[in-house]
Amino acid sequence: MTKELGPNLIGQVPLQDLDRLAAQIPHGAKIAVPPDYSGVAMALTRAMIRRSLRDLHVVCVPISGLQVDMLAGAGCIGTVETSAITLGEYGTAHRFQAALRAKQFRMMDATCPAVHAAIQAAGKGLPFMPLRGLLGTDLLKNRPDWQVIDNPFEKHNDPIVLLPAIKPDFAVFHAPFADRNGNVFIGRRRELVAMAHASTASLVTVEEIRDVDLLASEESAAGTLTAAYIGGIAEVPRGAWPLKLWDIYEYDEAHLKLYGEMARTAEGFARYCDEFVHDRKAAE
Amino acid sequence: MTKELGPNLIGQVPLQDLDRLAAQIPHGAKIAVPPDYSGVAMALTRAMIRRSLRDLHVVCVPISGLQVDMLAGAGCIGTVETSAITLGEYGTAHRFQAALRAKQFRMMDATCPAVHAAIQAAGKGLPFMPLRGLLGTDLLKNRPDWQVIDNPFEKHNDPIVLLPAIKPDFAVFHAPFADRNGNVFIGRRRELVAMAHASTASLVTVEEIRDVDLLASEESAAGTLTAAYIGGIAEVPRGAWPLKLWDIYEYDEAHLKLYGEMARTAEGFARYCDEFVHDRKAAE
Amino acid sequence: MTALPFSRQELLITTIARLLQGCRLVATGASSPIPGAGALLARAQSGGHMRVNVLGSVRNDFLCDGGVELFDLAGQGRLDAFFLGGGQIDGEANINLVGAGGVYPQTDVRWPGSFGSGYLYYLVPRVILFREEHSRRVLVPKVDFISSAGPKNDGTYRPGGPIGLLTNLCWFAFDRDKRRFRLESVHPGHSVEEVRDHTGFDFDCPASVAATAAPDADILTLLRTRIAREIAETYPRFVAQVFPDLAAAGD
Amino acid sequence: MTALPFSRQELLITTIARLLQGCRLVATGASSPIPGAGALLARAQSGGHMRVNVLGSVRNDFLCDGGVELFDLAGQGRLDAFFLGGGQIDGEANINLVGAGGVYPQTDVRWPGSFGSGYLYYLVPRVILFREEHSRRVLVPKVDFISSAGPKNDGTYRPGGPIGLLTNLCWFAFDRDKRRFRLESVHPGHSVEEVRDHTGFDFDCPASVAATAAPDADILTLLRTRIAREIAETYPRFVAQVFPDLAAAGD
């Protein structure tokens, strides 16, 4: 049901259909994605699977679920950088786990504030950001990209971890609406702002384009991601389906249960994709 | 015209009159203040001068103007940490400059993003934050509290400045309104959020208390500083006067011109204080 | 032992509330109905001195600064208590939320991941380890992967750490100096022997171990009415199961 | 020399607009009407490829993340151009916004302070040094205090720096390899000798120096109508003074 708007601009931002938006993402791209409750671009994820993208480096800010499970099951992923992958009450992330066991991608386990800090570092153009905690963990031991230095502001020995900035090519997420200039309403989901600042460009799906100016009032501007960060927008009603979108719509529990059952096996997942990804028996 | 509400609570936040709010600040306190255009608690500043506070460490996030000029003129300041002190088109900050020349306080010159970064470090509980730039400046040379390390993520020599966290005792500012639970509307003035996160407590004056719940909607929550950070609120209509409050009221140009003229000399400033600070011929 | 006048969950909730006394700010994470109810009960008993942030709640979530604010609060020293679990927990209070068996990252069992534990465990002064299952599968001599390490007393920066471990059988206090758990109380209906049989790590055990304090009638009433209603917003299924009377009353 | 068909300010604005060609994102700081007008003019000529953020504007301020966002944009490499001035500027492009004479911090003259210069000068690829006053008081052999250093070519991280210095008399390009200014053009009505007389630092000077390109009629019309209206929102007094016809028309 995506409107086929063709090449177009809102403000200075390209307004694209779902497949053109997905086409901006090349094989091997590093993409940042939000947690399941924060506005996941699931319709765009299905479009990415249809394009048979390969070797994506997915940075979960700071965790993920269905999106990574599907991308892993479809063989799109080369690296997963996350603090957790969980389908919550809908069961185990079987496709993610199977692909991990089969060494189909590189796993970079983190802890939530470490992902946030490394994303914020990129958003400030910093090479690294310090973080407390992590000492003595096997997380640290398995992350050769992290370093421990001695805090130079303490006289006594005070080791502290430095995390290199994470600079994604794209922040990819779904939001309630964009305004006529391509500004996107993100409410208090400030992890979306951090992801956008850190990334070269943000690819955003929205429920709708509204003929308003989010920057016109202090109230609405406070919850806005400004258009300067955005590389493309697609208007996709129910674009987070079957996940929830904030308090706008809820998880599709029946569908998630169905997914949880079908995705137990590679064959079941393939059937799921035939039906809901390739045949587009989905929201879009 | 401050309402004398006495000891009271909104949510879990003490609702106080101006003088009780000022009384929370002891001699020698480290306070963080915003720039002239972002909501300065000028009525509270006058109350602080009436209390003859001494040896304040004022951290300007990242610059200041009238507030620091008056506090310096009144002899309240022990340290100024800032990227600039300017009255803009209302002329030179004579009281600040005279006190500086007379060595009445310690001067810590910075650059705007350095103040922001050090405040953000405290808001994250980090001992320091890195910042690009600054190399080769006399700012760096005169800040022994700043350190230069070699970026451990680069193979070649890459010096980078580390700034120790700034942890104020109080963030002090003026905002349009608080809700019935003590949450404060700050719009997109995110430097106020950063100041509040960094400080032990925030002392806030507001134009009014509104019988609403700012956390009730995503729109209003996005521009809200949550009550957990706030140590006291006073309801002070025109509490930023003679400075502006966002787009709610403008600079009182005639008064600022008068201030600029009177504050040229110590004697003139004393007369100004007699009239507008001690006699309270001001908004409050 | 006859049927108790309170349920297992009610004992856990009221025990948690007791452990949170004196906190100013408490937060609970995902999928945490019992810690959430315990925190809300403690708040109700605090006389307005405690704030509680329940992840997933609308009415009891005061954070405005995105997912990072909880961690920033902990870094600032404002977050007094938090709850962590573990697929494995060992006798030095190391916890494992990543996986067991095999060779990391190709572990035989894979759990979701470490979430915020690798940070919060170090920063929050009163971490309550909470795992209902009390078995040698969970409470192991040594975890296979350290998502977050128990306190080492090695002088590194560590304002936070575990105060103890609460399970379906007992409450272990954690002795930070000795880096060991000490059996503090056994829940009514269970025994020290039962705890020992189902615990895979060594722990200190006094000659006489108290029974975990049972909630009194007033607290149970408060829990079954106001607190059950408050937590139902976030965990309706939990309330339907544990407080069926409230659910039946249509509250 | 007879009266020019354009004002000094109009020449400066159109010169700035030319220097900004090809930028995607330009910002101007406080008290910067001429850079602001120049940026808005460049945007109007860019065919929708340039964003401009005018500090103090409502209609031309797209930042939503507080005072820090401009600096974050620069750190991200998104901010292509910015303007800096200086109480003193020297021949190696060091700038001083703090004070002169005496011993810091008790300088004989104190200016407001360094603002964001100590950072932006290092990060923004196209910094235009802009100071209307062209005198030996301002353009000195060596600044008394370095608020922000000229490029050193010492291998330290420095994607940004000055492309040149625009004054009431001329446009100096900055040669980063030689770490020296080169006189690129002298404004109509002025001479190389005049520049030399009023400049306190050494600079390179070709045998023949062009005149700064005068704006053509189309650009002047655009500037005097649409651009003047746009910048009037933020700088009404400036527009009243420099574009009195527009102001008189009540636009």
mmCIF file with all atom_site columns, C-alpha atoms in Angstrom, chain D residues 77-222:
data_model
loop_
_atom_site.group_PDB
_atom_site.id
_atom_site.type_symbol
_atom_site.label_atom_id
_atom_site.label_alt_id
_atom_site.label_comp_id
_atom_site.label_asym_id
_atom_site.label_entity_id
_atom_site.label_seq_id
_atom_site.pdbx_PDB_ins_code
_atom_site.Cartn_x
_atom_site.Cartn_y
_atom_site.Cartn_z
_atom_site.occupancy
_atom_site.B_iso_or_equiv
_atom_site.pdbx_formal_charge
_atom_site.auth_seq_id
_atom_site.auth_comp_id
_atom_site.auth_asym_id
_atom_site.auth_atom_id
_atom_site.pdbx_PDB_model_num
ATOM 1   C CA . GLY D 1 77  ? 32.106 16.835 9.127   1.00 0.00 ? 77  GLY D CA 1
ATOM 2   C CA . ARG D 1 78  ? 28.697 18.101 8.014   1.00 0.00 ? 78  ARG D CA 1
ATOM 3   C CA . LEU D 1 79  ? 29.370 21.804 8.535   1.00 0.00 ? 79  LEU D CA 1
ATOM 4   C CA . ASP D 1 80  ? 31.161 23.042 5.426   1.00 0.00 ? 80  ASP D CA 1
ATOM 5   C CA . ALA D 1 81  ? 31.667 26.699 6.251   1.00 0.00 ? 81  ALA D CA 1
ATOM 6   C CA . PHE D 1 82  ? 31.670 29.069 9.204   1.00 0.00 ? 82  PHE D CA 1
ATOM 7   C CA . PHE D 1 83  ? 32.870 32.594 9.962   1.00 0.00 ? 83  PHE D CA 1
ATOM 8   C CA . LEU D 1 84  ? 35.324 33.728 12.605  1.00 0.00 ? 84  LEU D CA 1
ATOM 9   C CA . GLY D 1 85  ? 36.628 37.162 13.446  1.00 0.00 ? 85  GLY D CA 1
ATOM 10  C CA . GLY D 1 86  ? 39.190 38.360 15.927  1.00 0.00 ? 86  GLY D CA 1
ATOM 11  C CA . GLY D 1 87  ? 40.299 41.288 18.011  1.00 0.00 ? 87  GLY D CA 1
ATOM 12  C CA . GLN D 1 88  ? 43.677 40.418 16.524  1.00 0.00 ? 88  GLN D CA 1
ATOM 13  C CA . ILE D 1 89  ? 44.564 38.259 13.511  1.00 0.00 ? 89  ILE D CA 1
ATOM 14  C CA . ASP D 1 90  ? 48.174 37.561 12.576  1.00 0.00 ? 90  ASP D CA 1
ATOM 15  C CA . GLY D 1 91  ? 50.005 36.530 9.418   1.00 0.00 ? 91  GLY D CA 1
ATOM 16  C CA . GLU D 1 92  ? 49.929 32.825 10.331  1.00 0.00 ? 92  GLU D CA 1
ATOM 17  C CA . ALA D 1 93  ? 46.160 33.063 10.761  1.00 0.00 ? 93  ALA D CA 1
ATOM 18  C CA . ASN D 1 94  ? 46.238 32.795 14.529  1.00 0.00 ? 94  ASN D CA 1
ATOM 19  C CA . ILE D 1 95  ? 43.234 34.604 15.970  1.00 0.00 ? 95  ILE D CA 1
ATOM 20  C CA . ASN D 1 96  ? 42.740 36.297 19.321  1.00 0.00 ? 96  ASN D CA 1
ATOM 21  C CA . LEU D 1 97  ? 39.292 36.846 20.787  1.00 0.00 ? 97  LEU D CA 1
ATOM 22  C CA . VAL D 1 98  ? 40.399 37.140 24.413  1.00 0.00 ? 98  VAL D CA 1
ATOM 23  C CA . GLY D 1 99  ? 42.513 40.235 25.044  1.00 0.00 ? 99  GLY D CA 1
ATOM 24  C CA . ALA D 1 100 ? 45.576 42.328 24.246  1.00 0.00 ? 100 ALA D CA 1
ATOM 25  C CA . GLY D 1 101 ? 48.370 43.918 26.244  1.00 0.00 ? 101 GLY D CA 1
ATOM 26  C CA . GLY D 1 102 ? 49.241 43.192 29.860  1.00 0.00 ? 102 GLY D CA 1
ATOM 27  C CA . VAL D 1 103 ? 49.627 39.682 31.173  1.00 0.00 ? 103 VAL D CA 1
ATOM 28  C CA . TYR D 1 104 ? 46.796 37.206 30.664  1.00 0.00 ? 104 TYR D CA 1
ATOM 29  C CA . PRO D 1 105 ? 44.277 37.010 32.234  1.00 0.00 ? 105 PRO D CA 1
ATOM 30  C CA . GLN D 1 106 ? 44.845 40.618 33.382  1.00 0.00 ? 106 GLN D CA 1
ATOM 31  C CA . THR D 1 107 ? 45.090 41.921 29.817  1.00 0.00 ? 107 THR D CA 1
ATOM 32  C CA . ASP D 1 108 ? 44.904 45.669 29.170  1.00 0.00 ? 108 ASP D CA 1
ATOM 33  C CA . VAL D 1 109 ? 42.002 45.106 26.805  1.00 0.00 ? 109 VAL D CA 1
ATOM 34  C CA . ARG D 1 110 ? 39.584 42.266 27.379  1.00 0.00 ? 110 ARG D CA 1
ATOM 35  C CA . TRP D 1 111 ? 37.255 41.040 24.629  1.00 0.00 ? 111 TRP D CA 1
ATOM 36  C CA . PRO D 1 112 ? 34.302 38.722 25.304  1.00 0.00 ? 112 PRO D CA 1
ATOM 37  C CA . GLY D 1 113 ? 36.189 35.444 24.823  1.00 0.00 ? 113 GLY D CA 1
ATOM 38  C CA . SER D 1 114 ? 36.945 32.655 22.408  1.00 0.00 ? 114 SER D CA 1
ATOM 39  C CA . PHE D 1 115 ? 33.365 31.378 21.886  1.00 0.00 ? 115 PHE D CA 1
ATOM 40  C CA . GLY D 1 116 ? 33.494 28.242 19.730  1.00 0.00 ? 116 GLY D CA 1
ATOM 41  C CA . SER D 1 117 ? 36.586 29.275 17.783  1.00 0.00 ? 117 SER D CA 1
ATOM 42  C CA . GLY D 1 118 ? 39.035 27.001 19.623  1.00 0.00 ? 118 GLY D CA 1
ATOM 43  C CA . TYR D 1 119 ? 37.154 24.078 18.119  1.00 0.00 ? 119 TYR D CA 1
ATOM 44  C CA . LEU D 1 120 ? 35.362 25.166 14.930  1.00 0.00 ? 120 LEU D CA 1
ATOM 45  C CA . TYR D 1 121 ? 38.565 26.592 13.399  1.00 0.00 ? 121 TYR D CA 1
ATOM 46  C CA . TYR D 1 122 ? 39.999 23.054 13.496  1.00 0.00 ? 122 TYR D CA 1
ATOM 47  C CA . LEU D 1 123 ? 36.952 21.178 12.220  1.00 0.00 ? 123 LEU D CA 1
ATOM 48  C CA . VAL D 1 124 ? 35.214 23.316 9.599   1.00 0.00 ? 124 VAL D CA 1
ATOM 49  C CA . PRO D 1 125 ? 36.868 22.976 6.169   1.00 0.00 ? 125 PRO D CA 1
ATOM 50  C CA . ARG D 1 126 ? 35.997 26.431 4.908   1.00 0.00 ? 126 ARG D CA 1
ATOM 51  C CA . VAL D 1 127 ? 36.414 28.990 7.677   1.00 0.00 ? 127 VAL D CA 1
ATOM 52  C CA . ILE D 1 128 ? 36.144 32.525 6.374   1.00 0.00 ? 128 ILE D CA 1
ATOM 53  C CA . LEU D 1 129 ? 37.945 35.003 8.587   1.00 0.00 ? 129 LEU D CA 1
ATOM 54  C CA . PHE D 1 130 ? 35.837 38.144 8.463   1.00 0.00 ? 130 PHE D CA 1
ATOM 55  C CA . ARG D 1 131 ? 36.747 41.421 10.056  1.00 0.00 ? 131 ARG D CA 1
ATOM 56  C CA . GLU D 1 132 ? 35.563 44.679 8.544   1.00 0.00 ? 132 GLU D CA 1
ATOM 57  C CA . GLU D 1 133 ? 38.160 46.875 10.225  1.00 0.00 ? 133 GLU D CA 1
ATOM 58  C CA . HIS D 1 134 ? 41.395 46.636 8.242   1.00 0.00 ? 134 HIS D CA 1
ATOM 59  C CA . SER D 1 135 ? 44.078 48.218 10.429  1.00 0.00 ? 135 SER D CA 1
ATOM 60  C CA . ARG D 1 136 ? 47.460 47.516 11.976  1.00 0.00 ? 136 ARG D CA 1
ATOM 61  C CA . ARG D 1 137 ? 45.669 47.368 15.327  1.00 0.00 ? 137 ARG D CA 1
ATOM 62  C CA . VAL D 1 138 ? 43.731 44.299 14.185  1.00 0.00 ? 138 VAL D CA 1
ATOM 63  C CA . LEU D 1 139 ? 46.042 42.710 11.603  1.00 0.00 ? 139 LEU D CA 1
ATOM 64  C CA . VAL D 1 140 ? 49.138 42.260 13.747  1.00 0.00 ? 140 VAL D CA 1
ATOM 65  C CA . PRO D 1 141 ? 52.497 40.493 13.291  1.00 0.00 ? 141 PRO D CA 1
ATOM 66  C CA . LYS D 1 142 ? 51.710 38.148 16.181  1.00 0.00 ? 142 LYS D CA 1
ATOM 67  C CA . VAL D 1 143 ? 48.564 37.872 18.303  1.00 0.00 ? 143 VAL D CA 1
ATOM 68  C CA . ASP D 1 144 ? 48.927 38.442 22.065  1.00 0.00 ? 144 ASP D CA 1
ATOM 69  C CA . PHE D 1 145 ? 46.761 35.410 22.887  1.00 0.00 ? 145 PHE D CA 1
ATOM 70  C CA . ILE D 1 146 ? 45.955 32.462 20.659  1.00 0.00 ? 146 ILE D CA 1
ATOM 71  C CA . SER D 1 147 ? 42.224 31.730 20.935  1.00 0.00 ? 147 SER D CA 1
ATOM 72  C CA . SER D 1 148 ? 42.582 29.507 17.926  1.00 0.00 ? 148 SER D CA 1
ATOM 73  C CA . ALA D 1 149 ? 45.732 28.646 16.043  1.00 0.00 ? 149 ALA D CA 1
ATOM 74  C CA . GLY D 1 150 ? 46.367 28.847 12.323  1.00 0.00 ? 150 GLY D CA 1
ATOM 75  C CA . PRO D 1 151 ? 47.130 25.534 10.614  1.00 0.00 ? 151 PRO D CA 1
ATOM 76  C CA . LYS D 1 152 ? 50.559 24.206 11.543  1.00 0.00 ? 152 LYS D CA 1
ATOM 77  C CA . ASN D 1 153 ? 50.930 21.312 9.069   1.00 0.00 ? 153 ASN D CA 1
ATOM 78  C CA . ASP D 1 154 ? 52.337 19.276 11.938  1.00 0.00 ? 154 ASP D CA 1
ATOM 79  C CA . GLY D 1 155 ? 50.302 16.167 11.195  1.00 0.00 ? 155 GLY D CA 1
ATOM 80  C CA . THR D 1 156 ? 47.779 16.719 13.982  1.00 0.00 ? 156 THR D CA 1
ATOM 81  C CA . TYR D 1 157 ? 44.105 16.100 13.229  1.00 0.00 ? 157 TYR D CA 1
ATOM 82  C CA . ARG D 1 158 ? 42.824 19.184 11.436  1.00 0.00 ? 158 ARG D CA 1
ATOM 83  C CA . PRO D 1 159 ? 40.213 18.834 8.704   1.00 0.00 ? 159 PRO D CA 1
ATOM 84  C CA . GLY D 1 160 ? 39.348 22.513 9.132   1.00 0.00 ? 160 GLY D CA 1
ATOM 85  C CA . GLY D 1 161 ? 40.943 25.887 8.862   1.00 0.00 ? 161 GLY D CA 1
ATOM 86  C CA . PRO D 1 162 ? 40.855 29.288 7.170   1.00 0.00 ? 162 PRO D CA 1
ATOM 87  C CA . ILE D 1 163 ? 40.453 29.677 3.440   1.00 0.00 ? 163 ILE D CA 1
ATOM 88  C CA . GLY D 1 164 ? 41.174 33.381 3.755   1.00 0.00 ? 164 GLY D CA 1
ATOM 89  C CA . LEU D 1 165 ? 40.488 36.736 5.338   1.00 0.00 ? 165 LEU D CA 1
ATOM 90  C CA . LEU D 1 166 ? 37.904 39.231 4.117   1.00 0.00 ? 166 LEU D CA 1
ATOM 91  C CA . THR D 1 167 ? 38.109 42.873 5.235   1.00 0.00 ? 167 THR D CA 1
ATOM 92  C CA . ASN D 1 168 ? 36.790 46.234 4.130   1.00 0.00 ? 168 ASN D CA 1
ATOM 93  C CA . LEU D 1 169 ? 39.788 46.567 1.832   1.00 0.00 ? 169 LEU D CA 1
ATOM 94  C CA . CYS D 1 170 ? 40.503 43.190 0.305   1.00 0.00 ? 170 CYS D CA 1
ATOM 95  C CA . TRP D 1 171 ? 40.328 39.429 0.202   1.00 0.00 ? 171 TRP D CA 1
ATOM 96  C CA . PHE D 1 172 ? 43.426 37.551 1.346   1.00 0.00 ? 172 PHE D CA 1
ATOM 97  C CA . ALA D 1 173 ? 43.518 33.850 0.435   1.00 0.00 ? 173 ALA D CA 1
ATOM 98  C CA . PHE D 1 174 ? 45.306 31.681 2.998   1.00 0.00 ? 174 PHE D CA 1
ATOM 99  C CA . ASP D 1 175 ? 47.997 29.393 1.605   1.00 0.00 ? 175 ASP D CA 1
ATOM 100 C CA . ARG D 1 176 ? 47.988 26.462 3.974   1.00 0.00 ? 176 ARG D CA 1
ATOM 101 C CA . ASP D 1 177 ? 51.247 25.005 2.710   1.00 0.00 ? 177 ASP D CA 1
ATOM 102 C CA . LYS D 1 178 ? 53.142 28.257 3.128   1.00 0.00 ? 178 LYS D CA 1
ATOM 103 C CA . ARG D 1 179 ? 51.125 29.247 6.228   1.00 0.00 ? 179 ARG D CA 1
ATOM 104 C CA . ARG D 1 180 ? 50.817 32.771 4.821   1.00 0.00 ? 180 ARG D CA 1
ATOM 105 C CA . PHE D 1 181 ? 48.142 35.019 3.416   1.00 0.00 ? 181 PHE D CA 1
ATOM 106 C CA . ARG D 1 182 ? 48.270 36.005 -0.263  1.00 0.00 ? 182 ARG D CA 1
ATOM 107 C CA . LEU D 1 183 ? 46.543 39.166 -1.430  1.00 0.00 ? 183 LEU D CA 1
ATOM 108 C CA . GLU D 1 184 ? 43.973 37.802 -3.871  1.00 0.00 ? 184 GLU D CA 1
ATOM 109 C CA . SER D 1 185 ? 41.848 40.822 -4.707  1.00 0.00 ? 185 SER D CA 1
ATOM 110 C CA . VAL D 1 186 ? 41.461 44.413 -3.627  1.00 0.00 ? 186 VAL D CA 1
ATOM 111 C CA . HIS D 1 187 ? 37.991 45.875 -3.374  1.00 0.00 ? 187 HIS D CA 1
ATOM 112 C CA . PRO D 1 188 ? 37.020 48.460 -5.989  1.00 0.00 ? 188 PRO D CA 1
ATOM 113 C CA . GLY D 1 189 ? 38.047 51.914 -4.831  1.00 0.00 ? 189 GLY D CA 1
ATOM 114 C CA . HIS D 1 190 ? 41.063 50.643 -2.877  1.00 0.00 ? 190 HIS D CA 1
ATOM 115 C CA . SER D 1 191 ? 44.684 49.862 -3.723  1.00 0.00 ? 191 SER D CA 1
ATOM 116 C CA . VAL D 1 192 ? 47.432 47.403 -2.918  1.00 0.00 ? 192 VAL D CA 1
ATOM 117 C CA . GLU D 1 193 ? 49.358 50.225 -1.275  1.00 0.00 ? 193 GLU D CA 1
ATOM 118 C CA . GLU D 1 194 ? 46.444 51.021 0.983   1.00 0.00 ? 194 GLU D CA 1
ATOM 119 C CA . VAL D 1 195 ? 46.239 47.358 1.969   1.00 0.00 ? 195 VAL D CA 1
ATOM 120 C CA . ARG D 1 196 ? 49.958 47.264 2.663   1.00 0.00 ? 196 ARG D CA 1
ATOM 121 C CA . ASP D 1 197 ? 49.834 50.441 4.731   1.00 0.00 ? 197 ASP D CA 1
ATOM 122 C CA . HIS D 1 198 ? 47.097 49.104 6.970   1.00 0.00 ? 198 HIS D CA 1
ATOM 123 C CA . THR D 1 199 ? 48.292 45.499 7.415   1.00 0.00 ? 199 THR D CA 1
ATOM 124 C CA . GLY D 1 200 ? 50.597 44.700 10.305  1.00 0.00 ? 200 GLY D CA 1
ATOM 125 C CA . PHE D 1 201 ? 51.729 41.293 9.033   1.00 0.00 ? 201 PHE D CA 1
ATOM 126 C CA . ASP D 1 202 ? 53.717 40.207 5.980   1.00 0.00 ? 202 ASP D CA 1
ATOM 127 C CA . PHE D 1 203 ? 51.763 38.650 3.158   1.00 0.00 ? 203 PHE D CA 1
ATOM 128 C CA . ASP D 1 204 ? 52.421 37.415 -0.354  1.00 0.00 ? 204 ASP D CA 1
ATOM 129 C CA . CYS D 1 205 ? 51.492 39.806 -3.096  1.00 0.00 ? 205 CYS D CA 1
ATOM 130 C CA . PRO D 1 206 ? 51.512 38.940 -6.800  1.00 0.00 ? 206 PRO D CA 1
ATOM 131 C CA . ALA D 1 207 ? 52.793 41.535 -9.250  1.00 0.00 ? 207 ALA D CA 1
ATOM 132 C CA . SER D 1 208 ? 49.251 42.141 -10.396 1.00 0.00 ? 208 SER D CA 1
ATOM 133 C CA . VAL D 1 209 ? 46.303 41.947 -8.038  1.00 0.00 ? 209 VAL D CA 1
ATOM 134 C CA . ALA D 1 210 ? 42.785 41.759 -9.401  1.00 0.00 ? 210 ALA D CA 1
ATOM 135 C CA . ALA D 1 211 ? 39.917 43.885 -8.199  1.00 0.00 ? 211 ALA D CA 1
ATOM 136 C CA . THR D 1 212 ? 37.339 42.008 -6.149  1.00 0.00 ? 212 THR D CA 1
ATOM 137 C CA . ALA D 1 213 ? 34.577 41.042 -8.563  1.00 0.00 ? 213 ALA D CA 1
ATOM 138 C CA . ALA D 1 214 ? 31.676 43.448 -8.431  1.00 0.00 ? 214 ALA D CA 1
ATOM 139 C CA . PRO D 1 215 ? 28.206 41.949 -8.168  1.00 0.00 ? 215 PRO D CA 1
ATOM 140 C CA . ASP D 1 216 ? 26.140 42.001 -11.326 1.00 0.00 ? 216 ASP D CA 1
ATOM 141 C CA . ALA D 1 217 ? 22.704 43.553 -11.569 1.00 0.00 ? 217 ALA D CA 1
ATOM 142 C CA . ASP D 1 218 ? 20.791 40.271 -11.135 1.00 0.00 ? 218 ASP D CA 1
ATOM 143 C CA . ILE D 1 219 ? 22.599 39.413 -7.939  1.00 0.00 ? 219 ILE D CA 1
ATOM 144 C CA . LEU D 1 220 ? 22.130 42.901 -6.573  1.00 0.00 ? 220 LEU D CA 1
ATOM 145 C CA . THR D 1 221 ? 18.411 42.696 -7.275  1.00 0.00 ? 221 THR D CA 1
ATOM 146 C CA . LEU D 1 222 ? 18.162 39.316 -5.562  1.00 0.00 ? 222 LEU D CA 1
#
